[in-house]
Amino acid sequence: MRKNQQHLIHDILIADDTPEHLTVLRQMLAEQNYMVRPALNGEIAIKAANESPPDLILLDIRMPGMDGYEVCQQLKSEKKTRKIPVIFISALNELDDKVKAFSLGGVDYITKPFQTEEVLVRIKTHLTLRNLQKSLEDKNAQLQNALDEIKTLQGIIPICANCKKVRDDENYWNEVEGYLKKLDIMLSHSVCPDCSKKLFYYA
C-alpha cells in the first residue's frame, strides 16, 4: 500500500549489499507494518530516494562502488532528499566511523550485529521526530500565508466609487488627503498637467 493511500504506513528504504541482511531487516519492519524498499547498492538507493522520497533510510556503510558515506553526502546535498532521516547500520564500530557518519548528516548509528528491539525503537523515535518537524514546517507555512494575506488586505484601501472619499478603520469617510495624513504619510503638493491647464490656461 502506498503512502498516499494510507498515511499511517511509513516508507523505509534499506540500502545494503548483503541480501541476507536485507531479508532480515525487511521481515522485521514488515511485521511492524512498515512499507520497505530494498536497495542492493548506493546508486540504486539514491535513484529510489529521488524517484519517491522515503520517510527514513537505513544505510549500510560498506558497499561496493559508492559506500554509505558517499550516499548520505549526496542525499544531503539535494533539496528533494536532504531532510530524510538517515540511520547508519554498520559492522564498523570505531569512534571515527561514527563521527564521520554524524558529520555527513546521519541522525543515528547502529552497530552490527544489531538487536531487533533497538532497531525498531530507534526507527520509531526518528520517524516521530521527522513527523513533528514536518508538522512544524506546515504550521510555519500556514502562518506565513496568513501574514501575506493580512499584508495584502492591509494594502487595500476602501474608496467610494463616486466621491472618492476613503473609509478609515473607525468607519468614517475622509477626503484622500485627510486619510493619508492619519497614516502619517507626508504629502508633497503639486499640480498635474491636466489641472494646470484648467487652472492657469487663459484663452
C-alpha atoms as an extended CHARMM CRD file, in Angstrom:
* protein
*
       203  EXT
         1         1  MET       CA              0.0000000000        0.0000000000        0.0000000000  PROA      1               0.0000000000
         2         2  ARG       CA              1.3340000000        3.4070000000       -0.9790000000  PROA      2               0.0000000000
         3         3  LYS       CA              1.8530000000        6.3280000000        1.3980000000  PROA      3               0.0000000000
         4         4  ASN       CA             -0.7830000000        8.4970000000       -0.2110000000  PROA      4               0.0000000000
         5         5  GLN       CA             -3.3460000000        5.7420000000        0.3160000000  PROA      5               0.0000000000
         6         6  GLN       CA             -2.6120000000        5.2130000000        3.9810000000  PROA      6               0.0000000000
         7         7  HSD       CA             -0.6980000000        7.9520000000        5.7130000000  PROA      7               0.0000000000
         8         8  LEU       CA             -0.0830000000        5.8390000000        8.8100000000  PROA      8               0.0000000000
         9         9  ILE       CA              2.2040000000        3.4800000000        6.8920000000  PROA      9               0.0000000000
        10        10  HSD       CA              5.7920000000        4.7270000000        6.7980000000  PROA      10              0.0000000000
        11        11  ASP       CA              8.0230000000        4.1100000000        3.8080000000  PROA      11              0.0000000000
        12        12  ILE       CA             11.5350000000        2.9250000000        4.7090000000  PROA      12              0.0000000000
        13        13  LEU       CA             14.3760000000        2.4950000000        2.2180000000  PROA      13              0.0000000000
        14        14  ILE       CA             17.1110000000       -0.0060000000        3.1380000000  PROA      14              0.0000000000
        15        15  ALA       CA             20.4640000000        0.1360000000        1.3650000000  PROA      15              0.0000000000
        16        16  ASP       CA             22.6700000000       -2.9030000000        1.9900000000  PROA      16              0.0000000000
        17        17  ASP       CA             24.6770000000       -5.0260000000       -0.4520000000  PROA      17              0.0000000000
        18        18  THR       CA             24.1440000000       -8.2180000000        1.5590000000  PROA      18              0.0000000000
        19        19  PRO       CA             20.8740000000       -9.9410000000        0.5610000000  PROA      19              0.0000000000
        20        20  GLU       CA             20.6870000000      -11.7980000000        3.8860000000  PROA      20              0.0000000000
        21        21  HSD       CA             20.7750000000       -8.5300000000        5.8340000000  PROA      21              0.0000000000
        22        22  LEU       CA             18.1230000000       -7.0310000000        3.5820000000  PROA      22              0.0000000000
        23        23  THR       CA             15.8720000000      -10.0340000000        4.1420000000  PROA      23              0.0000000000
        24        24  VAL       CA             16.1840000000       -9.8690000000        7.9330000000  PROA      24              0.0000000000
        25        25  LEU       CA             15.5220000000       -6.1350000000        8.0630000000  PROA      25              0.0000000000
        26        26  ARG       CA             12.7050000000       -6.3300000000        5.5590000000  PROA      26              0.0000000000
        27        27  GLN       CA             10.8870000000       -9.0500000000        7.5050000000  PROA      27              0.0000000000
        28        28  MET       CA             11.4700000000       -7.2350000000       10.7900000000  PROA      28              0.0000000000
        29        29  LEU       CA              9.9970000000       -3.9920000000        9.5220000000  PROA      29              0.0000000000
        30        30  ALA       CA              7.1680000000       -5.5990000000        7.5470000000  PROA      30              0.0000000000
        31        31  GLU       CA              5.9500000000       -7.2020000000       10.7760000000  PROA      31              0.0000000000
        32        32  GLN       CA              5.6040000000       -3.6620000000       12.1660000000  PROA      32              0.0000000000
        33        33  ASN       CA              3.5220000000       -2.6050000000        9.1220000000  PROA      33              0.0000000000
        34        34  TYR       CA              6.2750000000       -0.5190000000        7.5360000000  PROA      34              0.0000000000
        35        35  MET       CA              6.4860000000       -0.3540000000        3.7580000000  PROA      35              0.0000000000
        36        36  VAL       CA             10.0360000000       -1.4620000000        2.9010000000  PROA      36              0.0000000000
        37        37  ARG       CA             12.0580000000       -0.8550000000       -0.2620000000  PROA      37              0.0000000000
        38        38  PRO       CA             15.4060000000       -2.6840000000       -0.5800000000  PROA      38              0.0000000000
        39        39  ALA       CA             18.4250000000       -1.3790000000       -2.4980000000  PROA      39              0.0000000000
        40        40  LEU       CA             21.4990000000       -3.5320000000       -3.1120000000  PROA      40              0.0000000000
        41        41  ASN       CA             23.8930000000       -0.6190000000       -3.6940000000  PROA      41              0.0000000000
        42        42  GLY       CA             24.3000000000        3.1110000000       -3.2580000000  PROA      42              0.0000000000
        43        43  GLU       CA             23.3750000000        4.0630000000       -6.8110000000  PROA      43              0.0000000000
        44        44  ILE       CA             20.0510000000        2.2240000000       -6.5820000000  PROA      44              0.0000000000
        45        45  ALA       CA             19.3500000000        3.8030000000       -3.1900000000  PROA      45              0.0000000000
        46        46  ILE       CA             19.9090000000        7.3390000000       -4.4880000000  PROA      46              0.0000000000
        47        47  LYS       CA             17.7390000000        6.7280000000       -7.5530000000  PROA      47              0.0000000000
        48        48  ALA       CA             14.9390000000        5.2550000000       -5.4410000000  PROA      48              0.0000000000
        49        49  ALA       CA             15.0930000000        8.1150000000       -2.9250000000  PROA      49              0.0000000000
        50        50  ASN       CA             14.8560000000       10.7230000000       -5.6670000000  PROA      50              0.0000000000
        51        51  GLU       CA             12.0280000000        8.9900000000       -7.5190000000  PROA      51              0.0000000000
        52        52  SER       CA              9.9330000000        8.6520000000       -4.3630000000  PROA      52              0.0000000000
        53        53  PRO       CA             11.4690000000       10.0780000000       -1.1550000000  PROA      53              0.0000000000
        54        54  PRO       CA             11.0270000000        7.6400000000        1.7580000000  PROA      54              0.0000000000
        55        55  ASP       CA             10.2520000000        8.6290000000        5.3330000000  PROA      55              0.0000000000
        56        56  LEU       CA             13.5450000000        7.1550000000        6.5740000000  PROA      56              0.0000000000
        57        57  ILE       CA             16.6540000000        5.4220000000        5.2100000000  PROA      57              0.0000000000
        58        58  LEU       CA             18.6340000000        2.5730000000        6.7760000000  PROA      58              0.0000000000
        59        59  LEU       CA             22.0890000000        2.7810000000        5.2410000000  PROA      59              0.0000000000
        60        60  ASP       CA             24.9800000000        0.3460000000        5.3500000000  PROA      60              0.0000000000
        61        61  ILE       CA             28.4550000000        1.8880000000        5.1110000000  PROA      61              0.0000000000
        62        62  ARG       CA             30.4490000000       -0.8420000000        3.3930000000  PROA      62              0.0000000000
        63        63  MET       CA             29.0010000000       -1.2370000000       -0.0870000000  PROA      63              0.0000000000
        64        64  PRO       CA             30.7860000000       -1.7630000000       -3.4060000000  PROA      64              0.0000000000
        65        65  GLY       CA             31.1690000000        1.2720000000       -5.6450000000  PROA      65              0.0000000000
        66        66  MET       CA             29.5070000000        4.0920000000       -3.7290000000  PROA      66              0.0000000000
        67        67  ASP       CA             29.7470000000        3.4840000000        0.0260000000  PROA      67              0.0000000000
        68        68  GLY       CA             27.2390000000        4.6420000000        2.6360000000  PROA      68              0.0000000000
        69        69  TYR       CA             29.1370000000        7.8220000000        3.4180000000  PROA      69              0.0000000000
        70        70  GLU       CA             29.0280000000        8.9080000000       -0.2220000000  PROA      70              0.0000000000
        71        71  VAL       CA             25.3440000000        8.0220000000       -0.4820000000  PROA      71              0.0000000000
        72        72  CYS       CA             24.4710000000       10.0730000000        2.5940000000  PROA      72              0.0000000000
        73        73  GLN       CA             26.5700000000       13.0150000000        1.4060000000  PROA      73              0.0000000000
        74        74  GLN       CA             24.8090000000       13.0620000000       -1.9660000000  PROA      74              0.0000000000
        75        75  LEU       CA             21.3510000000       12.7330000000       -0.4140000000  PROA      75              0.0000000000
        76        76  LYS       CA             22.0350000000       15.6450000000        1.9370000000  PROA      76              0.0000000000
        77        77  SER       CA             23.2710000000       17.8050000000       -0.9320000000  PROA      77              0.0000000000
        78        78  GLU       CA             19.9740000000       17.5930000000       -2.8290000000  PROA      78              0.0000000000
        79        79  LYS       CA             16.9020000000       19.6100000000       -1.8410000000  PROA      79              0.0000000000
        80        80  LYS       CA             14.4810000000       16.7620000000       -2.5130000000  PROA      80              0.0000000000
        81        81  THR       CA             16.2080000000       14.2890000000       -0.1710000000  PROA      81              0.0000000000
        82        82  ARG       CA             18.2060000000       16.3510000000        2.3260000000  PROA      82              0.0000000000
        83        83  LYS       CA             15.6150000000       16.1750000000        5.1170000000  PROA      83              0.0000000000
        84        84  ILE       CA             15.1620000000       12.4010000000        5.0360000000  PROA      84              0.0000000000
        85        85  PRO       CA             16.4780000000       10.8700000000        8.3070000000  PROA      85              0.0000000000
        86        86  VAL       CA             19.4100000000        8.5330000000        7.6520000000  PROA      86              0.0000000000
        87        87  ILE       CA             20.3050000000        5.8100000000       10.1670000000  PROA      87              0.0000000000
        88        88  PHE       CA             23.6170000000        4.0800000000        9.5300000000  PROA      88              0.0000000000
        89        89  ILE       CA             23.7770000000        0.3420000000       10.2280000000  PROA      89              0.0000000000
        90        90  SER       CA             27.3200000000       -0.9630000000       10.0610000000  PROA      90              0.0000000000
        91        91  ALA       CA             29.7770000000       -3.5100000000       11.4350000000  PROA      91              0.0000000000
        92        92  LEU       CA             32.2700000000       -0.6310000000       11.8020000000  PROA      92              0.0000000000
        93        93  ASN       CA             32.4160000000        0.3030000000       15.4740000000  PROA      93              0.0000000000
        94        94  GLU       CA             35.2560000000        2.8050000000       15.6570000000  PROA      94              0.0000000000
        95        95  LEU       CA             34.5840000000        6.2740000000       17.0260000000  PROA      95              0.0000000000
        96        96  ASP       CA             35.9350000000        7.8700000000       13.8500000000  PROA      96              0.0000000000
        97        97  ASP       CA             33.3760000000        5.9650000000       11.7690000000  PROA      97              0.0000000000
        98        98  LYS       CA             30.5280000000        7.2110000000       13.9410000000  PROA      98              0.0000000000
        99        99  VAL       CA             31.8040000000       10.7800000000       13.9710000000  PROA      99              0.0000000000
       100       100  LYS       CA             32.0500000000       10.7620000000       10.1750000000  PROA      100             0.0000000000
       101       101  ALA       CA             28.5300000000        9.3500000000        9.8670000000  PROA      101             0.0000000000
       102       102  PHE       CA             27.0540000000       12.1050000000       12.0330000000  PROA      102             0.0000000000
       103       103  SER       CA             29.1250000000       14.8210000000       10.3790000000  PROA      103             0.0000000000
       104       104  LEU       CA             27.6750000000       13.8550000000        6.9860000000  PROA      104             0.0000000000
       105       105  GLY       CA             24.1200000000       14.2170000000        8.2390000000  PROA      105             0.0000000000
       106       106  GLY       CA             23.2240000000       10.8380000000        9.7530000000  PROA      106             0.0000000000
       107       107  VAL       CA             20.7590000000       11.0150000000       12.6450000000  PROA      107             0.0000000000
       108       108  ASP       CA             21.7740000000        7.7180000000       14.2670000000  PROA      108             0.0000000000
       109       109  TYR       CA             24.2660000000        4.8450000000       14.1140000000  PROA      109             0.0000000000
       110       110  ILE       CA             23.5260000000        1.1980000000       14.8960000000  PROA      110             0.0000000000
       111       111  THR       CA             26.3430000000       -1.3320000000       15.1010000000  PROA      111             0.0000000000
       112       112  LYS       CA             26.0130000000       -4.8530000000       13.6790000000  PROA      112             0.0000000000
       113       113  PRO       CA             25.0880000000       -7.3730000000       14.8750000000  PROA      113             0.0000000000
       114       114  PHE       CA             22.0340000000       -5.4030000000       15.9640000000  PROA      114             0.0000000000
       115       115  GLN       CA             19.1410000000       -6.1970000000       18.2790000000  PROA      115             0.0000000000
       116       116  THR       CA             15.6550000000       -6.1050000000       16.7640000000  PROA      116             0.0000000000
       117       117  GLU       CA             14.2210000000       -4.0930000000       19.6560000000  PROA      117             0.0000000000
       118       118  GLU       CA             16.9620000000       -1.4820000000       19.3570000000  PROA      118             0.0000000000
       119       119  VAL       CA             16.4560000000       -1.0320000000       15.6260000000  PROA      119             0.0000000000
       120       120  LEU       CA             12.6940000000       -0.6840000000       15.9840000000  PROA      120             0.0000000000
       121       121  VAL       CA             12.9090000000        1.8170000000       18.8360000000  PROA      121             0.0000000000
       122       122  ARG       CA             15.4320000000        3.9940000000       17.0240000000  PROA      122             0.0000000000
       123       123  ILE       CA             13.3770000000        3.9340000000       13.8270000000  PROA      123             0.0000000000
       124       124  LYS       CA             10.2010000000        4.8530000000       15.6920000000  PROA      124             0.0000000000
       125       125  THR       CA             11.9870000000        7.6840000000       17.5050000000  PROA      125             0.0000000000
       126       126  HSD       CA             13.3330000000        9.2880000000       14.3310000000  PROA      126             0.0000000000
       127       127  LEU       CA             10.0690000000        8.8650000000       12.4480000000  PROA      127             0.0000000000
       128       128  THR       CA              8.3010000000       10.6390000000       15.3100000000  PROA      128             0.0000000000
       129       129  LEU       CA             10.8550000000       13.4580000000       15.2660000000  PROA      129             0.0000000000
       130       130  ARG       CA             10.5210000000       13.8080000000       11.4860000000  PROA      130             0.0000000000
       131       131  ASN       CA              6.7190000000       13.9210000000       11.7370000000  PROA      131             0.0000000000
       132       132  LEU       CA              6.9550000000       16.6730000000       14.3460000000  PROA      132             0.0000000000
       133       133  GLN       CA              9.3780000000       18.5890000000       12.1240000000  PROA      133             0.0000000000
       134       134  LYS       CA              7.0140000000       18.2800000000        9.1400000000  PROA      134             0.0000000000
       135       135  SER       CA              4.0960000000       19.4460000000       11.2750000000  PROA      135             0.0000000000
       136       136  LEU       CA              6.0720000000       22.4780000000       12.4260000000  PROA      136             0.0000000000
       137       137  GLU       CA              7.1000000000       23.2800000000        8.8460000000  PROA      137             0.0000000000
       138       138  ASP       CA              3.4640000000       23.0490000000        7.7140000000  PROA      138             0.0000000000
       139       139  LYS       CA              2.2850000000       25.3340000000       10.5170000000  PROA      139             0.0000000000
       140       140  ASN       CA              5.0340000000       27.8570000000        9.7430000000  PROA      140             0.0000000000
       141       141  ALA       CA              3.9950000000       27.8220000000        6.0880000000  PROA      141             0.0000000000
       142       142  GLN       CA              0.3460000000       28.3600000000        7.0510000000  PROA      142             0.0000000000
       143       143  LEU       CA              1.3350000000       31.2180000000        9.3380000000  PROA      143             0.0000000000
       144       144  GLN       CA              3.3990000000       32.8410000000        6.6010000000  PROA      144             0.0000000000
       145       145  ASN       CA              0.4810000000       32.5410000000        4.1680000000  PROA      145             0.0000000000
       146       146  ALA       CA             -1.8230000000       34.1350000000        6.7290000000  PROA      146             0.0000000000
       147       147  LEU       CA              0.6210000000       37.0100000000        7.2550000000  PROA      147             0.0000000000
       148       148  ASP       CA              0.9010000000       37.5140000000        3.4930000000  PROA      148             0.0000000000
       149       149  GLU       CA             -2.9010000000       37.6580000000        3.2110000000  PROA      149             0.0000000000
       150       150  ILE       CA             -3.0690000000       40.2040000000        6.0440000000  PROA      150             0.0000000000
       151       151  LYS       CA             -0.4710000000       42.3650000000        4.3090000000  PROA      151             0.0000000000
       152       152  THR       CA             -2.4770000000       42.1440000000        1.0980000000  PROA      152             0.0000000000
       153       153  LEU       CA             -5.6890000000       43.1260000000        2.8630000000  PROA      153             0.0000000000
       154       154  GLN       CA             -3.9230000000       45.9790000000        4.6120000000  PROA      154             0.0000000000
       155       155  GLY       CA             -2.8560000000       47.2570000000        1.2300000000  PROA      155             0.0000000000
       156       156  ILE       CA             -6.4740000000       47.5080000000        0.0090000000  PROA      156             0.0000000000
       157       157  ILE       CA             -7.9690000000       50.9820000000        0.5090000000  PROA      157             0.0000000000
       158       158  PRO       CA            -11.8170000000       51.2050000000        0.6780000000  PROA      158             0.0000000000
       159       159  ILE       CA            -12.6380000000       54.1390000000       -1.5680000000  PROA      159             0.0000000000
       160       160  CYS       CA            -16.0230000000       55.4580000000       -2.7370000000  PROA      160             0.0000000000
       161       161  ALA       CA            -16.5000000000       54.9450000000       -6.4640000000  PROA      161             0.0000000000
       162       162  ASN       CA            -18.3890000000       58.2230000000       -6.7380000000  PROA      162             0.0000000000
       163       163  CYS       CA            -16.9150000000       60.8850000000       -4.4640000000  PROA      163             0.0000000000
       164       164  LYS       CA            -13.5170000000       59.1700000000       -3.9810000000  PROA      164             0.0000000000
       165       165  LYS       CA            -13.5870000000       59.5270000000       -0.1950000000  PROA      165             0.0000000000
       166       166  VAL       CA            -11.7540000000       56.8430000000        1.7670000000  PROA      166             0.0000000000
       167       167  ARG       CA            -13.1570000000       54.8970000000        4.7440000000  PROA      167             0.0000000000
       168       168  ASP       CA            -10.8330000000       54.6630000000        7.7390000000  PROA      168             0.0000000000
       169       169  ASP       CA            -10.6420000000       51.9700000000       10.4430000000  PROA      169             0.0000000000
       170       170  GLU       CA            -13.2850000000       53.8110000000       12.5110000000  PROA      170             0.0000000000
       171       171  ASN       CA            -15.7070000000       53.6720000000        9.5800000000  PROA      171             0.0000000000
       172       172  TYR       CA            -15.5070000000       57.4030000000        8.8690000000  PROA      172             0.0000000000
       173       173  TRP       CA            -15.2720000000       58.6280000000        5.2970000000  PROA      173             0.0000000000
       174       174  ASN       CA            -12.4580000000       61.0830000000        4.7000000000  PROA      174             0.0000000000
       175       175  GLU       CA            -11.0410000000       63.0650000000        1.8610000000  PROA      175             0.0000000000
       176       176  VAL       CA             -7.9960000000       61.2490000000        0.4700000000  PROA      176             0.0000000000
       177       177  GLU       CA             -5.6210000000       63.8540000000        1.8480000000  PROA      177             0.0000000000
       178       178  GLY       CA             -7.0740000000       63.5870000000        5.3600000000  PROA      178             0.0000000000
       179       179  TYR       CA             -6.9290000000       59.7780000000        5.2320000000  PROA      179             0.0000000000
       180       180  LEU       CA             -3.2660000000       59.7670000000        4.2460000000  PROA      180             0.0000000000
       181       181  LYS       CA             -2.3990000000       62.2470000000        6.9900000000  PROA      181             0.0000000000
       182       182  LYS       CA             -3.9390000000       59.8640000000        9.5670000000  PROA      182             0.0000000000
       183       183  LEU       CA             -1.4600000000       57.2660000000        8.3430000000  PROA      183             0.0000000000
       184       184  ASP       CA              1.3900000000       59.7530000000        8.8410000000  PROA      184             0.0000000000
       185       185  ILE       CA              2.0410000000       59.8000000000        5.1240000000  PROA      185             0.0000000000
       186       186  MET       CA              3.6950000000       63.0480000000        4.1050000000  PROA      186             0.0000000000
       187       187  LEU       CA              2.2740000000       64.8020000000        1.0560000000  PROA      187             0.0000000000
       188       188  SER       CA              4.1210000000       66.8920000000       -1.4480000000  PROA      188             0.0000000000
       189       189  HSD       CA              1.6340000000       69.2270000000       -3.1050000000  PROA      189             0.0000000000
       190       190  SER       CA              1.9450000000       69.8740000000       -6.8090000000  PROA      190             0.0000000000
       191       191  VAL       CA             -0.3220000000       70.3220000000       -9.8230000000  PROA      191             0.0000000000
       192       192  CYS       CA             -0.7170000000       67.7190000000      -12.5390000000  PROA      192             0.0000000000
       193       193  PRO       CA             -0.6330000000       68.8030000000      -16.2160000000  PROA      193             0.0000000000
       194       194  ASP       CA             -4.3960000000       68.4280000000      -16.7060000000  PROA      194             0.0000000000
       195       195  CYS       CA             -5.2340000000       70.5520000000      -13.6830000000  PROA      195             0.0000000000
       196       196  SER       CA             -2.5900000000       73.0580000000      -14.6550000000  PROA      196             0.0000000000
       197       197  LYS       CA             -4.3550000000       73.6000000000      -17.9720000000  PROA      197             0.0000000000
       198       198  LYS       CA             -7.6910000000       74.0730000000      -16.2340000000  PROA      198             0.0000000000
       199       199  LEU       CA             -6.3410000000       76.4650000000      -13.5980000000  PROA      199             0.0000000000
       200       200  PHE       CA             -3.8250000000       78.5280000000      -15.4920000000  PROA      200             0.0000000000
       201       201  TYR       CA             -4.7610000000       78.3490000000      -19.1580000000  PROA      201             0.0000000000
       202       202  TYR       CA             -6.2130000000       81.6030000000      -20.4920000000  PROA      202             0.0000000000
       203       203  ALA       CA             -7.9440000000       81.6140000000      -23.8500000000  PROA      203             0.0000000000
